[in-house]
PDB file of C-alpha atoms in Angstrom:
ATOM      1  CA  MET B 438     310.546 270.190  87.111  1.00 87.00           C
ATOM      2  CA  THR B 439     311.581 269.045  90.427  1.00 95.00           C
ATOM      3  CA  VAL B 440     308.464 268.186  92.807  1.00 94.00           C
ATOM      4  CA  TYR B 441     310.037 271.315  94.835  1.00 96.00           C
ATOM      5  CA  ASP B 442     309.689 273.285  91.711  1.00 96.00           C
ATOM      6  CA  ALA B 443     306.201 272.542  91.442  1.00 96.00           C
ATOM      7  CA  ILE B 444     305.441 272.854  95.131  1.00 95.00           C
ATOM      8  CA  ARG B 445     306.807 276.146  94.992  1.00 95.00           C
ATOM      9  CA  MET B 446     304.910 277.216  91.191  1.00 94.00           C
ATOM     10  CA  ARG B 447     301.758 275.869  92.815  1.00 96.00           C
ATOM     11  CA  ARG B 448     298.635 278.587  92.840  1.00 96.00           C
ATOM     12  CA  ASP B 449     295.231 279.073  93.899  1.00 96.00           C
ATOM     13  CA  VAL B 450     294.115 279.792  90.000  1.00 96.00           C
ATOM     14  CA  ARG B 451     291.228 282.013  90.091  1.00 94.00           C
ATOM     15  CA  ALA B 452     291.696 284.899  87.285  1.00 93.00           C
ATOM     16  CA  GLU B 453     294.334 283.407  85.326  1.00 96.00           C
ATOM     17  CA  PHE B 454     292.484 280.592  83.666  1.00 97.00           C
ATOM     18  CA  THR B 455     292.485 281.196  79.623  1.00 96.00           C
ATOM     19  CA  GLY B 456     288.343 279.892  79.377  1.00 94.00           C
ATOM     20  CA  SER B 457     289.505 277.009  76.888  1.00 95.00           C
ATOM     21  CA  THR B 458     288.852 273.253  78.597  1.00 97.00           C
ATOM     22  CA  ILE B 459     291.392 270.771  79.582  1.00 98.00           C
ATOM     23  CA  THR B 460     291.501 268.009  77.620  1.00 98.00           C
ATOM     24  CA  ASP B 461     290.100 264.436  78.574  1.00 98.00           C
ATOM     25  CA  ASP B 462     293.662 263.325  78.569  1.00 98.00           C
ATOM     26  CA  VAL B 463     295.871 265.802  80.705  1.00 98.00           C
ATOM     27  CA  LEU B 464     292.419 265.263  83.090  1.00 98.00           C
ATOM     28  CA  LEU B 465     292.673 261.451  83.476  1.00 98.00           C
ATOM     29  CA  ARG B 466     296.412 261.764  84.041  1.00 98.00           C
ATOM     30  CA  LEU B 467     295.872 264.386  87.109  1.00 98.00           C
ATOM     31  CA  LEU B 468     293.207 262.359  88.438  1.00 98.00           C
ATOM     32  CA  ASP B 469     295.454 259.367  88.298  1.00 98.00           C
ATOM     33  CA  ALA B 470     298.079 261.001  90.263  1.00 98.00           C
ATOM     34  CA  ALA B 471     295.550 262.193  93.000  1.00 98.00           C
ATOM     35  CA  HIS B 472     294.294 258.038  92.845  1.00 98.00           C
ATOM     36  CA  ARG B 473     297.499 256.981  94.425  1.00 97.00           C
ATOM     37  CA  ALA B 474     297.843 259.396  97.199  1.00 97.00           C
ATOM     38  CA  PRO B 475     298.419 257.313 100.396  1.00 95.00           C
ATOM     39  CA  SER B 476     295.111 257.020 102.381  1.00 95.00           C
ATOM     40  CA  VAL B 477     293.887 255.046 105.756  1.00 88.00           C
ATOM     41  CA  GLY B 478     293.870 251.602 105.927  1.00 87.00           C
ATOM     42  CA  ASN B 479     294.552 251.782 101.850  1.00 86.00           C
ATOM     43  CA  THR B 480     290.497 253.155 101.673  1.00 90.00           C
ATOM     44  CA  GLN B 481     291.213 255.194  99.125  1.00 90.00           C
ATOM     45  CA  PRO B 482     288.092 257.246 100.093  1.00 96.00           C
ATOM     46  CA  TRP B 483     287.852 259.700  97.715  1.00 97.00           C
ATOM     47  CA  ASP B 484     285.441 259.864  95.130  1.00 97.00           C
ATOM     48  CA  PHE B 485     285.708 262.452  91.472  1.00 98.00           C
ATOM     49  CA  VAL B 486     282.553 264.029  90.155  1.00 98.00           C
ATOM     50  CA  VAL B 487     283.903 265.789  87.066  1.00 98.00           C
ATOM     51  CA  VAL B 488     281.409 268.777  86.176  1.00 98.00           C
ATOM     52  CA  ARG B 489     281.331 270.337  82.962  1.00 98.00           C
ATOM     53  CA  ASP B 490     277.923 271.067  82.249  1.00 98.00           C
ATOM     54  CA  ALA B 491     277.160 274.670  81.477  1.00 97.00           C
ATOM     55  CA  GLY B 492     274.022 274.732  83.743  1.00 98.00           C
ATOM     56  CA  LYS B 493     275.949 273.531  86.186  1.00 98.00           C
ATOM     57  CA  LEU B 494     278.851 275.236  86.402  1.00 98.00           C
ATOM     58  CA  ALA B 495     276.452 278.665  86.115  1.00 98.00           C
ATOM     59  CA  LYS B 496     274.203 277.736  88.832  1.00 98.00           C
ATOM     60  CA  PHE B 497     277.679 276.503  91.577  1.00 98.00           C
ATOM     61  CA  ALA B 498     278.654 279.842  90.323  1.00 98.00           C
ATOM     62  CA  ALA B 499     275.699 282.206  91.447  1.00 98.00           C
ATOM     63  CA  HIS B 500     275.824 280.165  94.456  1.00 98.00           C
ATOM     64  CA  VAL B 501     279.547 280.934  95.230  1.00 98.00           C
ATOM     65  CA  ALA B 502     278.609 284.756  94.296  1.00 98.00           C
ATOM     66  CA  GLU B 503     276.355 285.108  96.772  1.00 98.00           C
ATOM     67  CA  GLN B 504     278.094 283.218  99.386  1.00 98.00           C
ATOM     68  CA  ARG B 505     281.106 286.013  98.817  1.00 97.00           C
ATOM     69  CA  ARG B 506     278.498 288.638  99.148  1.00 97.00           C
ATOM     70  CA  LEU B 507     277.966 287.093 102.497  1.00 97.00           C
ATOM     71  CA  PHE B 508     281.242 286.828 103.641  1.00 97.00           C
ATOM     72  CA  ALA B 509     281.935 290.557 102.531  1.00 97.00           C
ATOM     73  CA  ASP B 510     278.908 292.098 104.474  1.00 97.00           C
ATOM     74  CA  SER B 511     280.001 290.209 107.715  1.00 98.00           C
ATOM     75  CA  LEU B 512     283.259 292.001 107.388  1.00 97.00           C
ATOM     76  CA  PRO B 513     284.765 295.279 109.251  1.00 97.00           C
ATOM     77  CA  ALA B 514     284.917 298.018 106.879  1.00 97.00           C
ATOM     78  CA  ASP B 515     288.724 298.088 106.205  1.00 97.00           C
ATOM     79  CA  ARG B 516     288.553 294.081 105.971  1.00 97.00           C
ATOM     80  CA  ALA B 517     285.926 294.794 103.088  1.00 97.00           C
ATOM     81  CA  ALA B 518     288.093 297.473 101.302  1.00 97.00           C
ATOM     82  CA  THR B 519     291.012 294.941 101.394  1.00 97.00           C
ATOM     83  CA  PHE B 520     289.062 292.155 100.572  1.00 96.00           C
ATOM     84  CA  ASP B 521     286.485 293.733  97.378  1.00 97.00           C
ATOM     85  CA  PRO B 522     289.378 293.218  94.837  1.00 96.00           C
ATOM     86  CA  ILE B 523     290.010 289.247  95.448  1.00 95.00           C
ATOM     87  CA  LYS B 524     288.594 287.400  93.142  1.00 96.00           C
ATOM     88  CA  ILE B 525     287.748 284.107  94.698  1.00 94.00           C
ATOM     89  CA  ASP B 526     287.058 281.444  92.320  1.00 97.00           C
ATOM     90  CA  GLY B 527     286.965 280.226  88.394  1.00 97.00           C
ATOM     91  CA  VAL B 528     283.822 277.960  88.397  1.00 98.00           C
ATOM     92  CA  VAL B 529     282.721 279.467  84.804  1.00 97.00           C
ATOM     93  CA  GLU B 530     285.940 280.154  83.184  1.00 97.00           C
ATOM     94  CA  SER B 531     287.954 277.016  83.777  1.00 97.00           C
ATOM     95  CA  GLY B 532     285.328 275.035  82.100  1.00 97.00           C
ATOM     96  CA  THR B 533     285.592 272.012  84.388  1.00 98.00           C
ATOM     97  CA  GLY B 534     284.737 271.152  87.972  1.00 98.00           C
ATOM     98  CA  VAL B 535     286.391 268.167  89.865  1.00 98.00           C
ATOM     99  CA  VAL B 536     284.439 267.760  93.081  1.00 98.00           C
ATOM    100  CA  VAL B 537     286.763 265.338  95.577  1.00 98.00           C
ATOM    101  CA  THR B 538     284.392 263.437  98.147  1.00 98.00           C
ATOM    102  CA  TYR B 539     284.668 261.561 100.701  1.00 96.00           C
ATOM    103  CA  SER B 540     282.676 258.556 101.814  1.00 93.00           C
ATOM    104  CA  SER B 541     282.491 257.540 105.776  1.00 87.00           C
ATOM    105  CA  ASP B 542     281.666 253.966 105.125  1.00 87.00           C
ATOM    106  CA  ARG B 543     284.665 253.021 102.497  1.00 85.00           C
ATOM    107  CA  GLY B 544     286.978 250.183 104.068  1.00 80.00           C
ATOM    108  CA  GLY B 545     283.709 248.944 106.390  1.00 81.00           C
ATOM    109  CA  PRO B 546     283.842 249.088 110.188  1.00 86.00           C
ATOM    110  CA  HIS B 547     287.365 248.289 111.018  1.00 82.00           C
ATOM    111  CA  VAL B 548     289.929 250.759 109.143  1.00 85.00           C
ATOM    112  CA  LEU B 549     293.320 250.098 109.973  1.00 89.00           C
ATOM    113  CA  GLY B 550     294.885 253.253 111.557  1.00 81.00           C
ATOM    114  CA  GLN B 551     291.343 255.261 111.672  1.00 82.00           C
ATOM    115  CA  ARG B 552     290.425 253.550 115.445  1.00 84.00           C
ATOM    116  CA  THR B 553     292.032 257.129 117.678  1.00 87.00           C
ATOM    117  CA  ILE B 554     291.412 258.975 115.172  1.00 84.00           C
ATOM    118  CA  ALA B 555     288.690 259.430 112.427  1.00 86.00           C
ATOM    119  CA  ASP B 556     289.813 262.495 110.635  1.00 91.00           C
ATOM    120  CA  THR B 557     292.384 260.211 108.701  1.00 90.00           C
ATOM    121  CA  GLY B 558     289.942 259.673 106.067  1.00 92.00           C
ATOM    122  CA  VAL B 559     289.183 263.351 105.238  1.00 93.00           C
ATOM    123  CA  PHE B 560     293.189 263.752 105.433  1.00 94.00           C
ATOM    124  CA  SER B 561     293.213 260.726 102.734  1.00 96.00           C
ATOM    125  CA  ALA B 562     291.415 262.653 100.778  1.00 96.00           C
ATOM    126  CA  VAL B 563     292.848 265.785 101.142  1.00 97.00           C
ATOM    127  CA  LEU B 564     296.422 264.294  99.971  1.00 97.00           C
ATOM    128  CA  ALA B 565     294.683 263.294  96.878  1.00 98.00           C
ATOM    129  CA  ILE B 566     293.625 266.708  95.909  1.00 98.00           C
ATOM    130  CA  GLN B 567     297.207 267.594  96.628  1.00 98.00           C
ATOM    131  CA  ASN B 568     298.672 264.886  94.801  1.00 98.00           C
ATOM    132  CA  LEU B 569     296.643 266.343  91.932  1.00 98.00           C
ATOM    133  CA  TRP B 570     297.404 270.116  92.564  1.00 98.00           C
ATOM    134  CA  LEU B 571     301.348 269.546  92.310  1.00 98.00           C
ATOM    135  CA  ALA B 572     300.725 267.005  89.308  1.00 98.00           C
ATOM    136  CA  ALA B 573     298.657 269.874  87.463  1.00 98.00           C
ATOM    137  CA  VAL B 574     301.591 272.550  88.004  1.00 97.00           C
ATOM    138  CA  ALA B 575     303.956 270.167  86.200  1.00 96.00           C
ATOM    139  CA  GLU B 576     301.523 270.244  83.671  1.00 96.00           C
ATOM    140  CA  GLY B 577     300.687 273.269  83.222  1.00 96.00           C
ATOM    141  CA  ILE B 578     297.511 273.092  84.138  1.00 98.00           C
ATOM    142  CA  GLY B 579     295.734 275.253  86.922  1.00 97.00           C
ATOM    143  CA  VAL B 580     293.641 274.743  90.137  1.00 98.00           C
ATOM    144  CA  GLY B 581     291.164 276.385  91.975  1.00 97.00           C
ATOM    145  CA  TRP B 582     289.929 275.656  95.477  1.00 97.00           C
ATOM    146  CA  VAL B 583     286.314 276.780  95.688  1.00 97.00           C
ATOM    147  CA  SER B 584     285.502 277.025  99.575  1.00 94.00           C
ATOM    148  CA  PHE B 585     282.274 279.599  99.583  1.00 97.00           C
ATOM    149  CA  TYR B 586     279.790 277.391  99.235  1.00 97.00           C
ATOM    150  CA  ASP B 587     277.092 275.303 101.712  1.00 97.00           C
ATOM    151  CA  GLU B 588     277.806 271.844 101.688  1.00 97.00           C
ATOM    152  CA  PRO B 589     274.248 271.039 101.379  1.00 97.00           C
ATOM    153  CA  PHE B 590     273.844 272.999  97.869  1.00 98.00           C
ATOM    154  CA  LEU B 591     276.646 270.913  96.538  1.00 98.00           C
ATOM    155  CA  VAL B 592     275.251 267.789  97.402  1.00 98.00           C
ATOM    156  CA  ASP B 593     271.747 268.654  96.052  1.00 98.00           C
ATOM    157  CA  LEU B 594     273.238 270.076  92.809  1.00 98.00           C
ATOM    158  CA  LEU B 595     275.678 267.049  91.608  1.00 98.00           C
ATOM    159  CA  ARG B 596     272.950 264.390  93.518  1.00 97.00           C
ATOM    160  CA  ILE B 597     275.735 263.215  96.272  1.00 98.00           C
ATOM    161  CA  PRO B 598     274.480 259.752  98.421  1.00 96.00           C
ATOM    162  CA  ALA B 599     274.051 260.350 102.144  1.00 92.00           C
ATOM    163  CA  ALA B 600     277.339 258.814 103.084  1.00 90.00           C
ATOM    164  CA  VAL B 601     279.268 260.892 101.054  1.00 96.00           C
ATOM    165  CA  ARG B 602     280.433 264.875 101.704  1.00 96.00           C
ATOM    166  CA  PRO B 603     281.968 266.770  99.458  1.00 97.00           C
ATOM    167  CA  ILE B 604     285.782 268.123 100.485  1.00 96.00           C
ATOM    168  CA  ALA B 605     286.293 270.682  97.714  1.00 97.00           C
ATOM    169  CA  TRP B 606     285.336 272.173  94.347  1.00 98.00           C
ATOM    170  CA  LEU B 607     288.419 271.841  92.265  1.00 98.00           C
ATOM    171  CA  CYS B 608     288.456 274.828  89.172  1.00 98.00           C
ATOM    172  CA  VAL B 609     290.667 272.582  86.494  1.00 98.00           C
ATOM    173  CA  GLY B 610     291.818 274.328  83.183  1.00 98.00           C
ATOM    174  CA  PRO B 611     294.563 275.924  81.154  1.00 97.00           C
ATOM    175  CA  VAL B 612     296.257 279.499  82.066  1.00 97.00           C
ATOM    176  CA  ALA B 613     297.874 282.247  80.768  1.00 95.00           C
ATOM    177  CA  GLU B 614     299.962 281.899  83.804  1.00 94.00           C
ATOM    178  CA  PHE B 615     300.868 281.210  87.360  1.00 94.00           C
ATOM    179  CA  ALA B 616     301.022 284.265  89.341  1.00 92.00           C
ATOM    180  CA  ALA B 617     304.189 285.567  91.033  1.00 91.00           C
ATOM    181  CA  THR B 618     302.905 286.388  94.578  1.00 92.00           C
ATOM    182  CA  PRO B 619     300.062 284.359  95.781  1.00 92.00           C
ATOM    183  CA  ASP B 620     296.246 286.590  95.471  1.00 92.00           C
ATOM    184  CA  LEU B 621     295.802 287.155  99.376  1.00 92.00           C
ATOM    185  CA  GLU B 622     299.692 288.198  99.875  1.00 94.00           C
ATOM    186  CA  ARG B 623     299.331 290.161  96.594  1.00 93.00           C
ATOM    187  CA  PHE B 624     296.380 292.376  97.952  1.00 93.00           C
ATOM    188  CA  GLY B 625     297.113 292.406 101.215  1.00 94.00           C
ATOM    189  CA  TRP B 626     294.457 290.254 103.205  1.00 94.00           C
ATOM    190  CA  ARG B 627     297.229 288.175 104.903  1.00 93.00           C
ATOM    191  CA  PRO B 628     301.001 287.515 104.645  1.00 93.00           C
ATOM    192  CA  ARG B 629     302.777 284.256 104.269  1.00 92.00           C
ATOM    193  CA  ARG B 630     304.206 283.196 108.074  1.00 90.00           C
ATOM    194  CA  PRO B 631     307.960 282.334 107.977  1.00 92.00           C
ATOM    195  CA  LEU B 632     309.100 278.839 108.549  1.00 94.00           C
ATOM    196  CA  GLU B 633     311.433 279.818 111.694  1.00 91.00           C
ATOM    197  CA  SER B 634     307.781 280.488 113.063  1.00 89.00           C
ATOM    198  CA  ALA B 635     306.164 277.174 112.251  1.00 91.00           C
ATOM    199  CA  VAL B 636     309.115 274.712 113.214  1.00 92.00           C
ATOM    200  CA  HIS B 637     309.175 273.596 117.090  1.00 93.00           C
ATOM    201  CA  TRP B 638     311.669 271.422 118.586  1.00 92.00           C
ATOM    202  CA  GLU B 639     310.993 268.789 121.091  1.00 91.00           C
ATOM    203  CA  GLU B 640     308.031 270.199 122.270  1.00 92.00           C
ATOM    204  CA  PHE B 641     305.099 273.195 120.854  1.00 93.00           C
ATOM    205  CA  ALA B 642     306.643 276.277 121.634  1.00 84.00           C
ATOM    206  CA  PRO B 643     304.485 279.659 121.614  1.00 79.00           C
ATOM    207  CA  ARG B 644     305.000 281.826 118.720  1.00 71.00           C
ATOM    208  CA  PRO B 645     303.381 285.352 118.073  1.00 66.00           C
ATOM    209  CA  GLN B 646     300.329 284.974 116.215  1.00 65.00           C
ATOM    210  CA  LEU B 647     300.672 286.572 112.486  1.00 60.00           C
TER     211      LEU B 647
END
């Protein structure tokens, strides 16, 4: 599998988890791939909290379900109908959560490359997530990024220190298959933009919004 194959096959997995748990050796390979991501000033500002305790998974899943309900209630009727069949997490089914965090004080007060763009530290943590995700595809492992949560809830659940921010809860586990079409396209939530609408030459040229 080439990296281009992995990019094309990558899916935000929700419904395809088999219910079995990723083995430690495979998980550590994925985390090693994540840990090799580039980072501003070589700060490596990420940490990885592996969550497998059934009680924690159930508690987080219940919180996610409540946040999903609140989002659904905020939608107009037509969008709510489109959203209704979309599954938004596999917290319990995956059996393993990997919470990627960002430490704002990693590297001290003088981080090379961060003086004018403070967000480069967060960007670095997201690059670690992408490394993990593509490595997972190469291993036949599914990853689903859960974003339906309140940060303070997750901070409290995992006892995350004040200077550390959770960036993502990733559901990680074996899958029956990778869906041919991403869920949000398949259910009609939003189509994929064609490449030509995203590429600009020399300066930013306005494009019609999709």
